[in-house]
XYZ file of C-alpha atoms in Angstrom:
222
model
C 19.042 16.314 15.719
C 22.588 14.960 14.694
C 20.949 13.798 10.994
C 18.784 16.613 10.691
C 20.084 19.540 9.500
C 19.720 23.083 7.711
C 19.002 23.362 4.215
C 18.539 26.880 3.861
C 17.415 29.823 6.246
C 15.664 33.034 4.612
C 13.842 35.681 5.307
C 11.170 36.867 2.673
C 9.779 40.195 3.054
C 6.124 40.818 2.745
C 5.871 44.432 3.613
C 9.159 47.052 5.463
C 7.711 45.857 8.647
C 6.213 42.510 8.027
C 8.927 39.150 7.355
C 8.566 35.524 7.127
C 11.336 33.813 8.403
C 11.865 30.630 6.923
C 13.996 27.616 7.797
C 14.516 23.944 5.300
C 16.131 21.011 6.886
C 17.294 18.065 4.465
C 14.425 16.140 5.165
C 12.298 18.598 2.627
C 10.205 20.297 5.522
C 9.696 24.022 5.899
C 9.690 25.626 8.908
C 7.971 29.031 8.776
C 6.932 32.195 11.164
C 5.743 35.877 10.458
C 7.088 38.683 12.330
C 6.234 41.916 12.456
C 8.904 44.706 13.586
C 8.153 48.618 14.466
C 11.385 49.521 12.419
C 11.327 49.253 8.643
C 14.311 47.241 6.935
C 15.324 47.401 3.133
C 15.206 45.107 0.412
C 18.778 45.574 0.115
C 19.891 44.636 4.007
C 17.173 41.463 3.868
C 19.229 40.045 0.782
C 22.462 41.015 2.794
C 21.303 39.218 5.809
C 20.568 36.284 4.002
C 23.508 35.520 2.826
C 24.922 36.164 5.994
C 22.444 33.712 7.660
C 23.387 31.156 5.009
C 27.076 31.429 5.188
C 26.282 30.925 8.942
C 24.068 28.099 8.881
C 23.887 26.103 6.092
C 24.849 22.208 6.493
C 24.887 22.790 10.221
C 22.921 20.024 12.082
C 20.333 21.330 14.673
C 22.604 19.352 17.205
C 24.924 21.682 16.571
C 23.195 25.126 17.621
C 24.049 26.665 20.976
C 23.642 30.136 22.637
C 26.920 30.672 21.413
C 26.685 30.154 17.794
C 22.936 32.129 18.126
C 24.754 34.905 19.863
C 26.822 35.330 16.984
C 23.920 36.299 14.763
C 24.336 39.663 16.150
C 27.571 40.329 14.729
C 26.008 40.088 11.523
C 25.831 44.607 10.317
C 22.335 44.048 8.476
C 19.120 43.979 9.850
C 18.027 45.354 13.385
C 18.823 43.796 16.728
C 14.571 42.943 16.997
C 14.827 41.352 13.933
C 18.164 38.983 14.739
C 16.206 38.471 18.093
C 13.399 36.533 16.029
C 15.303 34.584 13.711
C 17.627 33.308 16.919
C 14.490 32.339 18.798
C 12.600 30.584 16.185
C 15.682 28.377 15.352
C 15.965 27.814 19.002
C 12.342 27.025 18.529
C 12.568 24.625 15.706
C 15.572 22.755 17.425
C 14.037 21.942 20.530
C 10.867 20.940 18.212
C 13.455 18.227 16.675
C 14.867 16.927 20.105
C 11.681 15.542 20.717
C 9.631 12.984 18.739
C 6.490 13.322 17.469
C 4.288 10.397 18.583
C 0.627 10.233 16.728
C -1.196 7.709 18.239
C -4.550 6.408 16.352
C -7.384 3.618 17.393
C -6.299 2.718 21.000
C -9.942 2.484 22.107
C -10.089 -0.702 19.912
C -8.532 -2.529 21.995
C -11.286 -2.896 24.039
C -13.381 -5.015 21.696
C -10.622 -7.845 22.103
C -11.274 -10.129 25.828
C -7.720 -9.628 27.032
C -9.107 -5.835 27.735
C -12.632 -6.482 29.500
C -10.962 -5.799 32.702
C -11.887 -2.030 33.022
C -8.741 -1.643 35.449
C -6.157 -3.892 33.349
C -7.362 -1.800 30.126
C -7.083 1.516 31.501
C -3.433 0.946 32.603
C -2.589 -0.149 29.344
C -4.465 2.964 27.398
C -3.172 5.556 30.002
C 0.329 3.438 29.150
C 0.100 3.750 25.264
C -1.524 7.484 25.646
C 1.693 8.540 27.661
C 4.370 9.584 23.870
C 7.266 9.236 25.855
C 6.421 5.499 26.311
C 6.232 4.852 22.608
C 9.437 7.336 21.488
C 11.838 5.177 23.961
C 11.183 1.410 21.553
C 14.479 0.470 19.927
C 14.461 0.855 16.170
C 14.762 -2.557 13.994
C 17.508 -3.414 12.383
C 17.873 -2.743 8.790
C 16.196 -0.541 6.313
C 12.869 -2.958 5.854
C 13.469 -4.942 8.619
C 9.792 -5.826 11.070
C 10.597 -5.794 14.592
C 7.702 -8.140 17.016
C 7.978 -7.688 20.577
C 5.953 -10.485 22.196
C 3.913 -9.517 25.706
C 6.276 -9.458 28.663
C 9.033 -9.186 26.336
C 8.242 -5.403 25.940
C 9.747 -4.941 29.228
C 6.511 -2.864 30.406
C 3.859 -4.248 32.531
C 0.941 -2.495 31.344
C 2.070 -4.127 28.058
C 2.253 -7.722 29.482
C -1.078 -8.993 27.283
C -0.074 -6.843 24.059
C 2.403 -7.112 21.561
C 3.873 -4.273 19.399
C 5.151 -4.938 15.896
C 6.872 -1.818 13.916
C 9.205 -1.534 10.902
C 10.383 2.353 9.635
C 10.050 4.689 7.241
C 12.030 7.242 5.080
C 11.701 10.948 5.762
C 14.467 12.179 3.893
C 18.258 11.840 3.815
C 19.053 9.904 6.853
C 15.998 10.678 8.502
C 12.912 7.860 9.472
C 9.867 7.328 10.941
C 8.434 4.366 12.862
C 5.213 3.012 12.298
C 3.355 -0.122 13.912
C 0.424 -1.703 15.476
C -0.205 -2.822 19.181
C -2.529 -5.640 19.947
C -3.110 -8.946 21.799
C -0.961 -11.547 21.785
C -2.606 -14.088 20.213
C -2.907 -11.609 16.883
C -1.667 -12.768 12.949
C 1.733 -11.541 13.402
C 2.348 -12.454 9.717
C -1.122 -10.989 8.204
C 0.535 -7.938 10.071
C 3.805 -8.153 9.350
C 2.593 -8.433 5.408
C 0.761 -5.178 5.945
C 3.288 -3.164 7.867
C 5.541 -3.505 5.092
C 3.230 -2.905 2.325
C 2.559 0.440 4.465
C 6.149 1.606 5.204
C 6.855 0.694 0.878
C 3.777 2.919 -0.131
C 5.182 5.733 2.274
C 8.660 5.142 1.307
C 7.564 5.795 -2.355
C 5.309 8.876 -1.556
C 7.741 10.895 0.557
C 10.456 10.051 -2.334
C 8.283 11.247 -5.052
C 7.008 14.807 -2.892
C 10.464 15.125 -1.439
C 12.094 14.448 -5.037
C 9.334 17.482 -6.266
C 9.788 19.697 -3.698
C 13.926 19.805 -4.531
C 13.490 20.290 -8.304
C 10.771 23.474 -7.796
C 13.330 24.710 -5.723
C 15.850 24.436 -7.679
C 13.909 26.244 -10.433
């Protein structure tokens, strides 16, 4: 949450009672909710308010929202109390989203085609191990923008692990943002055929997320 922070924070009206709050970090992704209020507000106060909201928020990391700084909002003389209530909740919302990571986890049941995992008990601890995101979100990142990071069996520090081995490398979300991305598998798998393939992943992705994030800035700025 230190590296990711607020791009811009507007509301868009759809109706007087109907508003979509909406909320860009620097890594290019939108954030977005509809509310719905019983009190009407005007086009006017809406463009108000956001500039108020920017002036507030703007180049503020997510790390750096507290009750506080959210209790401020209601200082701000345009738009209702209901309203303010919504926009402080859903970026309370949206930085306790970015406190935690987001583990996707793809293929695990493959690992019982390998021998090392014909032991129903030894392959369920290390499933119910690799199921469990908190597991996976706590491996150190490697070193260096295209660096490939191997940990070898008991090297991994976990027991359930003790017959796998986890290679990962990282990817670029945005400005000083990155995702991780690897395999797990036995020991005894082509670390290099993997290596070579990891890398020609993260490069692909690197290039992709440029090119849409790249986009994405110049139609805004348009």
């Amino acid at each position: 949450t230190d590296k990711v922070y607020i791009r811009r924070l507007d509301i868009v009206t759809v109706d007087s009672h109907s508003f979509v709050i909406v909320l860009v970090t620097n890594a290019g992704i939108v954030h977005n909710k509809l509310v719905k209020l019983q009190a009407s507000i005007s086009d006017e106060d809406i463009a108000a308010l956001n500039v108020a909201l920017n002036q507030s928020f703007t180049g503020l990391s997510l790390s750096q929202i507290s009750n506080e700084l959210l209790s401020s909002l209601f200082a701000i003389p345009h738009g209702t109390s209901a309203l303010l209530s919504q926009v402080a909740a859903f970026i309370t919302e949206i930085a306790d989203l970015q406190k935690g990571q987001n583990v996707y986890l793809g293929g695990a049941s493959r690992l019982l085609n390998y021998p090392e995992y014909h032991d129903v008990e030894k392959a369920q601890r290390t499933l119910d191990y690799i199921s469990d995101r908190r597991n996976l979100s706590g491996i150190k990142l490697p070193e260096g923008p295209e660096a490939v990071k191997i940990i070898i069996g008991p090297e991994n520090g976990a027991e359930p692990l003790n017959a796998a081995s986890v290679i990962y490398t990282t990817y670029k979300l945005g400005e000083g943002v990155q995702g991780v991305i690897g395999i797990i598998g036995p020991t005894r798998m082509d670390y290099s055929k993997i290596e070579a393939r990891l890398k020609f992943f993260s490069g692909g992705l690197n290039k992709l997320l440029s090119e849409l994030f790249i986009n994405d800035t110049d139609q805004k700025q348009e």
